[in-house]
Every structure is written in C-alpha cells, then in structure tokens.
mmCIF file of C-alpha atoms in Angstrom:
data_model
loop_
_atom_site.group_PDB
_atom_site.id
_atom_site.type_symbol
_atom_site.label_atom_id
_atom_site.label_comp_id
_atom_site.label_asym_id
_atom_site.label_seq_id
_atom_site.Cartn_x
_atom_site.Cartn_y
_atom_site.Cartn_z
ATOM 1 C CA MET A 1379 7.090 -22.337 20.154
ATOM 2 C CA LYS A 1380 8.918 -19.374 18.641
ATOM 3 C CA LEU A 1381 8.937 -19.216 14.832
ATOM 4 C CA CYS A 1382 12.624 -19.081 14.003
ATOM 5 C CA SER A 1383 14.279 -17.230 11.163
ATOM 6 C CA TYR A 1384 14.638 -20.435 9.135
ATOM 7 C CA HIS A 1385 10.884 -20.343 8.599
ATOM 8 C CA PHE A 1386 11.436 -17.052 6.824
ATOM 9 C CA ILE A 1387 14.249 -18.473 4.696
ATOM 10 C CA PHE A 1388 12.029 -21.455 3.867
ATOM 11 C CA LEU A 1389 9.378 -19.020 2.656
ATOM 12 C CA PHE A 1390 11.581 -17.454 0.023
ATOM 13 C CA ALA A 1391 13.108 -20.765 -0.996
ATOM 14 C CA SER A 1392 9.839 -22.623 -1.432
ATOM 15 C CA CYS A 1393 7.284 -20.124 -2.719
ATOM 16 C CA SER A 1394 8.603 -19.527 -6.225
ATOM 17 C CA ILE A 1395 5.059 -19.674 -7.536
ATOM 18 C CA ARG A 1396 4.175 -17.608 -10.564
ATOM 19 C CA SER A 1397 2.571 -14.261 -9.875
ATOM 20 C CA SER A 1398 -0.644 -15.228 -11.650
ATOM 21 C CA ALA A 1399 -1.557 -17.803 -9.000
ATOM 22 C CA PRO A 1400 -5.361 -18.046 -8.798
ATOM 23 C CA LEU A 1401 -7.239 -15.993 -6.256
ATOM 24 C CA MET A 1402 -8.435 -17.795 -3.140
ATOM 25 C CA TYR A 1403 -10.564 -15.015 -1.679
ATOM 26 C CA THR A 1404 -13.249 -15.557 0.884
ATOM 27 C CA THR A 1405 -16.364 -13.484 0.571
ATOM 28 C CA LEU A 1406 -15.565 -11.322 3.564
ATOM 29 C CA MET A 1407 -16.902 -10.152 6.094
ATOM 30 C CA THR A 1408 -19.661 -11.372 8.355
ATOM 31 C CA SER A 1409 -19.187 -15.093 7.798
ATOM 32 C CA THR A 1410 -15.390 -14.978 8.184
ATOM 33 C CA ASN A 1411 -14.866 -12.281 10.778
ATOM 34 C CA LYS A 1412 -14.967 -14.793 13.625
ATOM 35 C CA ILE A 1413 -12.590 -17.153 11.844
ATOM 36 C CA ALA A 1414 -10.178 -14.318 11.022
ATOM 37 C CA SER A 1415 -10.246 -13.004 14.572
ATOM 38 C CA LEU A 1416 -9.667 -16.466 16.010
ATOM 39 C CA THR A 1417 -6.768 -17.037 13.644
ATOM 40 C CA SER A 1418 -5.312 -13.670 14.572
ATOM 41 C CA ALA A 1419 -5.793 -14.300 18.283
ATOM 42 C CA SER A 1420 -4.141 -17.721 18.037
ATOM 43 C CA ALA A 1421 -1.155 -16.236 16.216
ATOM 44 C CA ARG A 1422 -0.810 -13.455 18.792
ATOM 45 C CA SER A 1423 -1.033 -15.957 21.629
ATOM 46 C CA LEU A 1424 1.649 -18.112 20.045
ATOM 47 C CA HIS A 1425 3.961 -15.144 19.529
ATOM 48 C CA ALA A 1426 3.249 -13.649 22.947
ATOM 49 C CA THR A 1427 4.789 -16.658 24.640
ATOM 50 C CA ALA A 1428 8.198 -15.800 23.229
ATOM 51 C CA ASN A 1429 7.752 -12.159 22.251
ATOM 52 C CA HIS A 1430 10.717 -10.926 24.243
ATOM 53 C CA ASP A 1431 12.489 -14.290 24.286
ATOM 54 C CA GLY A 1432 13.988 -13.348 27.643
ATOM 55 C CA ASN A 1433 15.615 -10.265 26.151
ATOM 56 C CA GLU A 1434 14.130 -7.089 27.556
ATOM 57 C CA ASN A 1435 16.336 -5.060 25.209
ATOM 58 C CA ASN A 1436 14.136 -6.006 22.254
ATOM 59 C CA ILE A 1437 10.598 -5.204 21.164
ATOM 60 C CA ILE A 1438 8.362 -7.147 18.792
ATOM 61 C CA LEU A 1439 6.377 -5.307 16.136
ATOM 62 C CA GLN A 1440 3.488 -7.153 14.522
ATOM 63 C CA SER A 1441 2.300 -6.799 10.957
ATOM 64 C CA GLU A 1442 -0.927 -8.526 10.047
ATOM 65 C CA CYS A 1443 -2.823 -9.027 6.819
ATOM 66 C CA HIS A 1444 -6.493 -8.088 6.546
ATOM 67 C CA CYS A 1445 -7.871 -11.628 6.842
ATOM 68 C CA GLY A 1446 -5.625 -12.322 9.839
ATOM 69 C CA LYS A 1447 -4.048 -15.460 8.420
ATOM 70 C CA VAL A 1448 -0.543 -14.022 8.054
ATOM 71 C CA VAL A 1449 1.222 -12.391 10.995
ATOM 72 C CA LEU A 1450 4.778 -11.102 10.879
ATOM 73 C CA ASP A 1451 6.851 -10.619 14.030
ATOM 74 C CA ILE A 1452 9.636 -8.067 13.563
ATOM 75 C CA THR A 1453 12.284 -7.925 16.289
ATOM 76 C CA LEU A 1454 13.877 -4.515 16.873
ATOM 77 C CA PRO A 1455 16.175 -3.253 19.609
ATOM 78 C CA ARG A 1456 14.272 -1.314 22.231
ATOM 79 C CA GLU A 1457 16.873 1.433 21.957
ATOM 80 C CA TYR A 1458 18.607 2.263 18.715
ATOM 81 C CA SER A 1459 20.141 5.368 17.210
ATOM 82 C CA SER A 1460 18.719 7.088 14.147
ATOM 83 C CA ASP A 1461 21.875 6.206 12.202
ATOM 84 C CA ASP A 1462 21.696 2.483 13.017
ATOM 85 C CA ALA A 1463 22.779 0.794 9.777
ATOM 86 C CA ASP A 1464 20.619 -2.296 10.406
ATOM 87 C CA VAL A 1465 17.317 -0.419 10.790
ATOM 88 C CA LYS A 1466 16.218 2.173 8.258
ATOM 89 C CA PHE A 1467 12.933 3.817 7.297
ATOM 90 C CA LEU A 1468 12.380 4.782 3.677
ATOM 91 C CA ASN A 1469 9.724 6.339 1.463
ATOM 92 C CA CYS A 1470 9.830 5.295 -2.192
ATOM 93 C CA ARG A 1471 7.920 7.178 -4.886
ATOM 94 C CA CYS A 1472 9.270 5.407 -7.949
ATOM 95 C CA TYR A 1473 6.746 4.496 -10.635
ATOM 96 C CA SER A 1474 6.808 0.734 -9.981
ATOM 97 C CA CYS A 1475 6.308 1.058 -6.217
ATOM 98 C CA ARG A 1476 3.516 3.597 -6.656
ATOM 99 C CA ARG A 1477 1.761 1.480 -9.262
ATOM 100 C CA TYR A 1478 2.065 -1.828 -7.407
ATOM 101 C CA HIS A 1479 0.765 -0.325 -4.164
ATOM 102 C CA THR A 1480 -1.650 1.999 -6.052
ATOM 103 C CA ALA A 1481 -0.581 4.817 -3.742
ATOM 104 C CA SER A 1482 1.375 8.076 -3.773
ATOM 105 C CA HIS A 1483 4.305 6.228 -2.184
ATOM 106 C CA VAL A 1484 5.171 3.285 0.000
ATOM 107 C CA SER A 1485 6.937 3.459 3.379
ATOM 108 C CA TYR A 1486 9.399 0.702 4.216
ATOM 109 C CA LEU A 1487 11.137 -0.586 7.320
ATOM 110 C CA GLN A 1488 14.476 -2.030 6.197
ATOM 111 C CA VAL A 1489 15.497 -4.759 8.612
ATOM 112 C CA PRO A 1490 17.734 -7.873 8.499
ATOM 113 C CA ARG A 1491 15.795 -10.892 7.325
ATOM 114 C CA GLY A 1492 16.755 -12.924 10.385
ATOM 115 C CA GLN A 1493 14.765 -10.528 12.579
ATOM 116 C CA ILE A 1494 11.439 -11.488 10.974
ATOM 117 C CA SER A 1495 9.338 -14.562 11.663
ATOM 118 C CA ILE A 1496 6.084 -15.525 9.931
ATOM 119 C CA ASN A 1497 3.311 -17.687 11.308
ATOM 120 C CA SER A 1498 1.981 -18.943 7.944
ATOM 121 C CA PRO A 1499 4.650 -18.636 5.236
ATOM 122 C CA LYS A 1500 2.696 -20.839 2.835
ATOM 123 C CA MET A 1501 -0.032 -18.175 2.726
ATOM 124 C CA LEU A 1502 2.380 -15.761 1.028
ATOM 125 C CA ARG A 1503 3.083 -15.473 -2.702
ATOM 126 C CA LYS A 1504 5.300 -13.072 -4.594
ATOM 127 C CA TYR A 1505 4.894 -10.697 -7.500
ATOM 128 C CA THR A 1506 8.201 -9.757 -9.102
ATOM 129 C CA SER A 1507 8.769 -6.336 -10.638
ATOM 130 C CA SER A 1508 11.320 -3.572 -10.842
ATOM 131 C CA CYS A 1509 12.067 -0.663 -8.527
ATOM 132 C CA SER A 1510 13.854 2.467 -9.740
ATOM 133 C CA SER A 1511 15.786 2.586 -6.464
ATOM 134 C CA LEU A 1512 17.723 -0.536 -7.475
ATOM 135 C CA ASP A 1513 21.055 -0.140 -9.228
ATOM 136 C CA GLU A 1514 20.547 0.388 -12.957
ATOM 137 C CA GLY A 1515 22.134 -2.124 -15.274
ATOM 138 C CA THR A 1516 22.005 -4.915 -12.709
ATOM 139 C CA ASP A 1517 19.920 -8.076 -12.562
ATOM 140 C CA LYS A 1518 18.211 -6.980 -9.344
ATOM 141 C CA VAL A 1519 14.448 -7.182 -9.029
ATOM 142 C CA MET A 1520 11.956 -6.570 -6.243
ATOM 143 C CA GLU A 1521 10.063 -9.588 -4.939
ATOM 144 C CA ARG A 1522 6.835 -8.210 -3.489
ATOM 145 C CA TRP A 1523 5.058 -10.589 -1.100
ATOM 146 C CA TYR A 1524 1.307 -10.601 -0.425
ATOM 147 C CA CYS A 1525 -1.307 -12.736 1.334
ATOM 148 C CA THR A 1526 -2.946 -15.152 -1.095
ATOM 149 C CA GLU A 1527 -6.242 -14.959 0.787
ATOM 150 C CA CYS A 1528 -6.859 -11.204 1.039
ATOM 151 C CA SER A 1529 -4.143 -9.590 -1.182
ATOM 152 C CA SER A 1530 -2.629 -7.563 1.685
ATOM 153 C CA LYS A 1531 0.833 -6.269 0.691
ATOM 154 C CA LEU A 1532 3.246 -7.137 3.514
ATOM 155 C CA LEU A 1533 6.908 -6.960 2.533
ATOM 156 C CA SER A 1534 9.461 -6.944 -0.268
ATOM 157 C CA VAL A 1535 12.938 -8.361 -0.748
ATOM 158 C CA VAL A 1536 15.541 -7.574 -3.393
ATOM 159 C CA SER A 1537 16.894 -10.525 -5.353
ATOM 160 C CA THR A 1538 19.723 -10.800 -7.871
ATOM 161 C CA THR A 1539 20.343 -13.293 -10.669
ATOM 162 C CA ILE A 1540 23.494 -15.281 -9.972
ATOM 163 C CA THR A 1541 25.109 -17.590 -12.547
ATOM 164 C CA LYS A 1542 27.095 -20.376 -10.930
ATOM 165 C CA ASN A 1543 29.865 -22.179 -12.859
ATOM 166 C CA ASP A 1544 28.556 -20.807 -16.165
ATOM 167 C CA GLU A 1545 25.562 -23.048 -15.786
ATOM 168 C CA LYS A 1546 22.120 -22.608 -14.278
ATOM 169 C CA SER A 1547 21.144 -19.137 -13.084
ATOM 170 C CA GLU A 1548 19.629 -18.762 -9.653
ATOM 171 C CA ARG A 1549 18.094 -15.891 -7.752
ATOM 172 C CA GLU A 1550 19.787 -14.829 -4.536
ATOM 173 C CA GLN A 1551 17.862 -12.756 -2.002
ATOM 174 C CA SER A 1552 19.249 -9.810 -0.120
ATOM 175 C CA SER A 1553 20.000 -10.242 3.570
ATOM 176 C CA ASP A 1554 17.614 -7.351 4.293
ATOM 177 C CA CYS A 1555 13.850 -7.128 3.912
ATOM 178 C CA LEU A 1556 11.661 -4.119 3.254
ATOM 179 C CA VAL A 1557 8.622 -4.466 5.507
ATOM 180 C CA ASN A 1558 5.643 -2.345 4.454
ATOM 181 C CA LEU A 1559 4.779 0.014 7.295
ATOM 182 C CA GLY A 1560 1.099 0.315 6.380
ATOM 183 C CA PRO A 1561 -0.045 -3.073 7.795
ATOM 184 C CA ILE A 1562 1.987 -2.858 11.035
ATOM 185 C CA ASN A 1563 -0.347 -2.882 14.050
ATOM 186 C CA SER A 1564 -0.082 0.540 15.681
ATOM 187 C CA ASP A 1565 -0.574 -0.820 19.196
ATOM 188 C CA THR A 1566 2.728 -2.739 18.923
ATOM 189 C CA ILE A 1567 4.764 0.420 18.172
ATOM 190 C CA PRO A 1568 6.253 2.134 21.250
ATOM 191 C CA GLN A 1569 5.747 5.876 21.347
ATOM 192 C CA ALA A 1570 9.487 6.579 21.339
ATOM 193 C CA HIS A 1571 9.871 4.512 18.184
ATOM 194 C CA SER A 1572 7.048 6.390 16.446
ATOM 195 C CA ARG A 1573 8.904 9.654 17.001
ATOM 196 C CA ARG A 1574 12.111 8.211 15.551
ATOM 197 C CA TRP A 1575 10.248 6.836 12.530
ATOM 198 C CA LYS A 1576 8.771 10.255 11.814
ATOM 199 C CA GLU A 1577 12.203 11.851 12.018
ATOM 200 C CA GLN A 1578 13.759 9.353 9.637
ATOM 201 C CA LEU A 1579 10.902 9.451 7.123
ATOM 202 C CA LYS A 1580 11.222 13.236 6.894
ATOM 203 C CA GLN A 1581 14.930 13.162 6.081
ATOM 204 C CA ILE A 1582 15.691 13.932 2.441
ATOM 205 C CA GLU A 1583 18.080 11.010 2.037
ATOM 206 C CA ASN A 1584 15.315 8.596 3.104
ATOM 207 C CA ASN A 1585 12.830 9.864 0.496
ATOM 208 C CA LEU A 1586 13.610 8.148 -2.784
ATOM 209 C CA HIS A 1587 12.426 9.653 -6.072
ATOM 210 C CA SER A 1588 10.647 12.493 -4.304
ATOM 211 C CA SER A 1589 11.271 15.292 -6.825
ATOM 212 C CA GLN A 1590 8.676 16.301 -9.396
ATOM 213 C CA GLU A 1591 11.115 15.436 -12.179
ATOM 214 C CA GLU A 1592 11.469 11.857 -10.919
ATOM 215 C CA SER A 1593 7.860 11.277 -9.873
ATOM 216 C CA PRO A 1594 5.605 13.844 -11.543
ATOM 217 C CA SER A 1595 2.262 12.243 -10.697
ATOM 218 C CA CYS A 1596 2.898 12.582 -6.966
ATOM 219 C CA ARG A 1597 1.542 16.123 -7.295
ATOM 220 C CA TRP A 1598 -1.978 14.783 -6.800
ATOM 221 C CA ALA A 1599 -0.960 13.666 -3.310
ATOM 222 C CA ASP A 1600 -0.455 17.269 -2.147
ATOM 223 C CA VAL A 1601 -2.753 19.192 -4.473
ATOM 224 C CA LEU A 1602 -5.605 21.382 -3.202
ATOM 225 C CA PRO A 1603 -8.729 22.658 -5.028
ATOM 226 C CA SER A 1604 -7.982 25.793 -7.044
ATOM 227 C CA ASN A 1605 -11.496 27.248 -7.112
ATOM 228 C CA THR A 1606 -11.512 28.217 -3.451
ATOM 229 C CA GLU A 1607 -13.503 31.417 -4.044
ATOM 230 C CA MET A 1608 -16.498 29.156 -4.734
ATOM 231 C CA SER A 1609 -18.267 27.126 -2.058
ATOM 232 C CA TYR A 1610 -17.890 23.371 -2.020
ATOM 233 C CA SER A 1611 -21.583 22.877 -2.836
ATOM 234 C CA ALA A 1612 -21.100 25.032 -5.941
ATOM 235 C CA ARG A 1613 -17.862 23.317 -6.950
ATOM 236 C CA ARG A 1614 -19.320 19.818 -6.679
ATOM 237 C CA ARG A 1615 -22.009 20.722 -9.249
ATOM 238 C CA MET A 1616 -19.573 22.376 -11.618
ATOM 239 C CA GLN A 1617 -19.377 20.867 -15.097
ATOM 240 C CA LEU A 1618 -16.169 21.005 -17.104
ATOM 241 C CA PRO A 1619 -16.229 22.993 -20.357
ATOM 242 C CA TYR A 1620 -14.883 19.896 -22.122
ATOM 243 C CA ALA A 1621 -14.256 16.355 -20.969
ATOM 244 C CA LYS A 1622 -10.888 15.182 -19.669
ATOM 245 C CA MET A 1623 -9.703 11.692 -20.580
ATOM 246 C CA TRP A 1624 -7.757 9.870 -17.874
ATOM 247 C CA SER A 1625 -6.570 6.283 -17.926
ATOM 248 C CA GLY A 1626 -5.240 3.881 -15.332
ATOM 249 C CA SER A 1627 -4.060 0.341 -14.768
ATOM 250 C CA CYS A 1628 -2.549 -2.101 -12.333
ATOM 251 C CA GLU A 1629 1.221 -2.642 -12.148
ATOM 252 C CA CYS A 1630 1.308 -5.669 -14.443
ATOM 253 C CA GLY A 1631 -0.973 -4.018 -17.031
ATOM 254 C CA ALA A 1632 -3.510 -6.857 -17.135
ATOM 255 C CA CYS A 1633 -6.275 -4.486 -15.945
ATOM 256 C CA LYS A 1634 -6.756 -1.155 -17.728
ATOM 257 C CA TYR A 1635 -9.509 1.433 -17.563
ATOM 258 C CA GLU A 1636 -10.454 4.822 -18.950
ATOM 259 C CA ILE A 1637 -12.231 7.724 -17.245
ATOM 260 C CA THR A 1638 -14.161 10.453 -19.030
ATOM 261 C CA LEU A 1639 -14.175 13.298 -16.519
ATOM 262 C CA LYS A 1640 -17.082 15.661 -17.241
ATOM 263 C CA ARG A 1641 -17.433 17.333 -13.873
ATOM 264 C CA LEU A 1642 -15.195 18.161 -10.942
ATOM 265 C CA THR A 1643 -14.167 15.232 -8.782
ATOM 266 C CA GLN A 1644 -12.548 15.032 -5.338
ATOM 267 C CA LEU A 1645 -9.711 13.239 -3.579
ATOM 268 C CA GLN A 1646 -10.211 11.376 -0.309
ATOM 269 C CA HIS A 1647 -7.028 10.213 1.438
ATOM 270 C CA CYS A 1648 -8.055 7.246 3.610
ATOM 271 C CA TYR A 1649 -6.036 5.951 6.592
ATOM 272 C CA CYS A 1650 -8.310 3.070 7.595
ATOM 273 C CA ASN A 1651 -6.735 -0.267 8.496
ATOM 274 C CA LEU A 1652 -8.232 -1.988 5.450
ATOM 275 C CA CYS A 1653 -6.783 0.504 2.947
ATOM 276 C CA ARG A 1654 -3.376 0.378 4.616
ATOM 277 C CA LYS A 1655 -3.255 -3.414 4.722
ATOM 278 C CA LEU A 1656 -4.475 -4.033 1.168
ATOM 279 C CA SER A 1657 -2.160 -1.405 -0.303
ATOM 280 C CA GLY A 1658 0.734 -1.827 2.120
ATOM 281 C CA SER A 1659 1.103 1.958 2.033
ATOM 282 C CA PRO A 1660 0.425 4.742 4.592
ATOM 283 C CA TYR A 1661 -2.934 5.569 2.983
ATOM 284 C CA SER A 1662 -5.022 5.104 -0.162
ATOM 285 C CA THR A 1663 -6.524 7.928 -2.200
ATOM 286 C CA TRP A 1664 -9.912 7.571 -3.880
ATOM 287 C CA LEU A 1665 -11.833 9.754 -6.353
ATOM 288 C CA PRO A 1666 -15.516 9.375 -7.240
ATOM 289 C CA VAL A 1667 -16.439 8.999 -10.915
ATOM 290 C CA ASP A 1668 -19.837 8.521 -12.519
ATOM 291 C CA LYS A 1669 -20.025 4.846 -13.420
ATOM 292 C CA GLU A 1670 -21.272 5.667 -16.906
ATOM 293 C CA HIS A 1671 -18.014 7.561 -17.481
ATOM 294 C CA PHE A 1672 -15.779 4.682 -16.342
ATOM 295 C CA GLN A 1673 -14.901 1.922 -18.810
ATOM 296 C CA TRP A 1674 -12.693 -1.140 -18.545
ATOM 297 C CA LYS A 1675 -10.387 -1.351 -21.571
ATOM 298 C CA GLN A 1676 -8.795 -4.623 -20.475
ATOM 299 C CA SER A 1677 -10.489 -6.724 -17.829
ATOM 300 C CA ASP A 1678 -9.557 -10.395 -18.167
ATOM 301 C CA ALA A 1679 -7.771 -10.309 -14.788
ATOM 302 C CA VAL A 1680 -10.270 -8.029 -13.027
ATOM 303 C CA THR A 1681 -11.896 -9.665 -9.991
ATOM 304 C CA LEU A 1682 -14.649 -8.006 -7.957
ATOM 305 C CA VAL A 1683 -14.085 -8.898 -4.301
ATOM 306 C CA ARG A 1684 -16.349 -8.089 -1.353
ATOM 307 C CA THR A 1685 -13.992 -6.557 1.174
ATOM 308 C CA THR A 1686 -16.525 -4.998 3.594
ATOM 309 C CA PRO A 1687 -20.229 -5.471 4.323
ATOM 310 C CA VAL A 1688 -20.950 -2.266 2.389
ATOM 311 C CA GLY A 1689 -18.571 -2.394 -0.555
ATOM 312 C CA GLN A 1690 -16.467 -4.333 -3.036
ATOM 313 C CA ARG A 1691 -13.104 -3.741 -4.683
ATOM 314 C CA HIS A 1692 -11.839 -4.499 -8.172
ATOM 315 C CA ILE A 1693 -8.504 -6.315 -7.735
ATOM 316 C CA CYS A 1694 -6.119 -7.674 -10.356
ATOM 317 C CA SER A 1695 -5.841 -11.458 -10.031
ATOM 318 C CA LYS A 1696 -2.241 -11.385 -11.328
ATOM 319 C CA CYS A 1697 -0.393 -8.610 -9.467
ATOM 320 C CA ARG A 1698 -3.107 -8.087 -6.788
ATOM 321 C CA GLY A 1699 -3.305 -4.349 -7.384
ATOM 322 C CA VAL A 1700 -6.387 -2.751 -5.801
ATOM 323 C CA LEU A 1701 -8.017 -0.613 -8.489
ATOM 324 C CA THR A 1702 -11.444 0.617 -7.346
ATOM 325 C CA ILE A 1703 -14.116 0.617 -4.662
ATOM 326 C CA VAL A 1704 -17.800 0.120 -5.481
ATOM 327 C CA TYR A 1705 -20.215 0.905 -2.636
ATOM 328 C CA ASP A 1706 -23.568 -0.887 -2.430
ATOM 329 C CA GLU A 1707 -25.408 2.358 -1.617
ATOM 330 C CA GLN A 1708 -23.826 4.246 -4.540
ATOM 331 C CA PRO A 1709 -24.868 2.220 -7.607
ATOM 332 C CA ASN A 1710 -24.092 5.094 -9.984
ATOM 333 C CA LEU A 1711 -20.549 5.779 -8.720
ATOM 334 C CA ILE A 1712 -17.213 4.005 -8.846
ATOM 335 C CA TRP A 1713 -14.140 5.097 -6.860
ATOM 336 C CA PRO A 1714 -10.850 4.451 -8.712
ATOM 337 C CA CYS A 1715 -7.680 4.485 -6.641
ATOM 338 C CA ALA A 1716 -5.629 7.551 -7.607
ATOM 339 C CA GLY A 1717 -2.423 5.538 -7.377
ATOM 340 C CA GLY A 1718 -3.472 3.593 -10.480
ATOM 341 C CA LEU A 1719 -3.845 6.669 -12.708
ATOM 342 C CA ASP A 1720 -1.451 6.923 -15.633
ATOM 343 C CA ASP A 1721 1.009 9.791 -15.222
ATOM 344 C CA ALA A 1722 0.844 10.793 -18.880
ATOM 345 C CA THR A 1723 -2.909 11.479 -18.825
ATOM 346 C CA LEU A 1724 -2.891 13.757 -15.755
ATOM 347 C CA PRO A 1725 -2.565 17.565 -15.889
ATOM 348 C CA ASP A 1726 0.940 18.961 -16.240
ATOM 349 C CA THR A 1727 0.858 21.091 -13.081
ATOM 350 C CA SER A 1728 -0.620 20.956 -9.603
ATOM 351 C CA GLY A 1729 -2.585 24.118 -10.348
ATOM 352 C CA GLU A 1730 -4.246 22.504 -13.346
ATOM 353 C CA MET A 1731 -4.977 19.411 -11.300
ATOM 354 C CA GLY A 1732 -6.539 21.582 -8.593
ATOM 355 C CA MET A 1733 -8.891 23.133 -11.154
ATOM 356 C CA LEU A 1734 -10.473 19.682 -11.601
ATOM 357 C CA LEU A 1735 -11.128 19.116 -7.891
ATOM 358 C CA SER A 1736 -14.129 20.159 -5.851
ATOM 359 C CA ARG A 1737 -12.699 18.872 -2.575
ATOM 360 C CA VAL A 1738 -9.687 17.245 -0.896
ATOM 361 C CA CYS A 1739 -10.067 15.636 2.520
ATOM 362 C CA HIS A 1740 -8.414 13.155 4.881
ATOM 363 C CA ILE A 1741 -10.743 10.450 6.198
ATOM 364 C CA CYS A 1742 -10.633 7.707 8.849
ATOM 365 C CA CYS A 1743 -8.091 9.800 10.741
ATOM 366 C CA ARG A 1744 -8.930 7.970 13.978
ATOM 367 C CA HIS A 1745 -6.894 5.111 12.458
ATOM 368 C CA LEU A 1746 -3.928 7.330 11.584
ATOM 369 C CA PRO A 1747 -0.684 5.437 12.329
ATOM 370 C CA PRO A 1748 1.418 7.109 15.034
ATOM 371 C CA TRP A 1749 4.355 7.581 12.637
ATOM 372 C CA ILE A 1750 2.376 9.861 10.291
ATOM 373 C CA ASP A 1751 1.615 13.572 10.688
ATOM 374 C CA LEU A 1752 -1.328 15.035 8.793
ATOM 375 C CA PRO A 1753 -0.481 18.052 6.618
ATOM 376 C CA GLU A 1754 -0.913 21.459 8.235
ATOM 377 C CA ASP A 1755 -3.295 22.922 5.689
ATOM 378 C CA ASP A 1756 -6.975 23.759 5.322
ATOM 379 C CA THR A 1757 -8.110 20.327 4.169
ATOM 380 C CA GLU A 1758 -10.765 18.546 6.199
ATOM 381 C CA LYS A 1759 -9.474 15.940 8.642
ATOM 382 C CA LEU A 1760 -12.368 13.629 9.475
ATOM 383 C CA PRO A 1761 -12.312 10.828 12.080
ATOM 384 C CA ASP A 1762 -14.378 8.459 9.927
ATOM 385 C CA ALA A 1763 -15.394 7.955 6.313
ATOM 386 C CA CYS A 1764 -17.699 10.472 4.680
#
C-alpha cells in the first residue's frame, strides 16, 4: 500500500511534542544491525510496490535515518528544468542551521510537501529554532524533524504563527518542505539528476549566507595549514607558544564545552553515511583534542551514545546536536565537531586559523554523494577513515 501524502500532514499535525523529549536510543550496533536492516528492507519492499505508481515520468528518491526505522519517499519528475519553481536545491550557512547540524552548512531539497511520504511518522519529533533565511520581523520559525531513535536529521518545514478571530494562535506549516540532502540514499539518485543538483548548488542565488560577513566561521571549512614549509610529522608535534581557548555548544545551548588548545590540531572532513545521516549535512568535520584539555562547562543534557562498534558520540538530549566522537582505541583523545565551535572564539582570519592546523584531509570519500565535488586542492582525499 502506498503511503499517501495525508500521512505526512498527519505527522506535522500530531507530533507537537516538546523538543526535550527523552532519548530512546538503542545501544547500536551489533545487536540491532539485523533489526535495522530488516526494518529498512521491509520499508523498501513496501515502497517498491508503488514506487512509480504507474507513472514512468516520476522517480522516487529515498532518505533513510541511521537506524533504518524512518524512510522518506520523495517523488520528483524524471525530467525537470533547472528553473523549475517546485524543485530547488539550496545551501544555507546561517548560524542556526550550522549550529543545529553542527556542520559548515546544510544542503536542502525544497519540494512540495505532498510529494513526500513517510513510513513511520510517529518516529519523528521536531526541534524548533530560527533560520536567518526567513523573513525578519515575521513569526516564522523552522521546524527541524529528526528520528527519535537515532537522532538522524531528515527534513525541515517553515511554520508561521496565525491568530484566528483574535483568539487562539496556531502554527501553520508551509506547503513546501526542506529535505536534508545528506541522508538521501545515493543509489536512488539518477546520474542526470546528480549533475543538475551540482549545477544548482553552485549558483550564487542558491547559496544563502555564504559571504564571510554573514557567516564568518565558515572559513574553517575551506582553510588549509599555513606551515606548509614544514613536514606533517613536524607540524603534528608542534606546540603553540601560548594556549588558545575555544568554546562550543549545541544549538539549544544545553551542552557547552571549552577547549584549551596547546598544540596544533587537524581537520578531517568526513563523508561517511553515518556522519551525513546524523548531521543531515553533506559532511561532518572533526578535530582531535587531548581529552585533558577538553572540559564540559554545561552537561546536564549530554548523552554518550554508542553509534559504532568502535566509538561513541556525545549528543544533546534536547536538540539532538552531535557534539563529539570518542573512539575506544583513543582513550586520551576526544574529537569535537567543528560545526559546534563558537564563532567568537575562533581566529579572525583563515590564515590565522591555518597556523593552528597540522593537517586538513577528506576521509571516507568512497561514500561521497554523487552531487558533491571534492575541492581541487592539495588536501588528502582518502577512501576510508584514517
């Protein structure tokens, strides 16, 4: 049976649950992998029956959370022009989007809400926050929807406060949704569509808040090490003449930390499926810090969740922001997510930021989505983690 659009409308009408809903994580992975894969397979089988719905002019994209319990089917025309008003691709680098997704930016597919169906709408909850791309001075907010089981960030919808008959105020959702591109399964994207997505995402008008004045911390996304006359082995041992104090937090501010940087660190941009699903963004960026130089300043909402057989992540139980990775084989290190760093504590220029880096690399590139091009620079592009 095809999940109709009214399931989607039911989702937004019925799930007005506060953002601090308790976590219901499973201790992933080995014990739940089979369950997750069966759930995912069942959902795919159900959708496959009606994927084209007799209309060969359409394609069905699938977006799936990490645990496999939420699957979105997005119907798009097989052929559409780049100026099609109903289908748009956007990059947003505003502070709220970067902080919620703990990433340099988030990439969205804007699509009419009636073109999305969801297999398990009750598994979704929303976190409501602002977005600088919304009209200033209005009552619009961004409802950001995530999987309650694994915290994967899947889509957003704009809502507006409407007062009816001078009485009770209600929230009215936009007719369009912003689907996060990060969790979309690459094998459901036709090659021709990937090329069009790349073209649209490179257009200036589709890159919101992309200037340094609007989004100054995005400089870490493109920065390179400045001490290139030294070898990497020498740079990684290099101590700073005096410590740098950085701070970071989740979007809601319930989890805050402080870093005392005493030696050069590095940036690893990761494109693995897990990072893209949990963040909802094209990639996540991680930097290693000595654990003794990392301190939680506010941690009531911090939850340590095992997300792989070899590592755990600190995740906010209120806004579901992913803050760090802790690997079992690296007991003395913690890897904060660069997207959670506070803008005000970072260096003023890219050059100064580069002076604090021993290395910048792109990892898990074998999982690179087909709508992303790696930068043409001298950074390492590695197929797997390092």
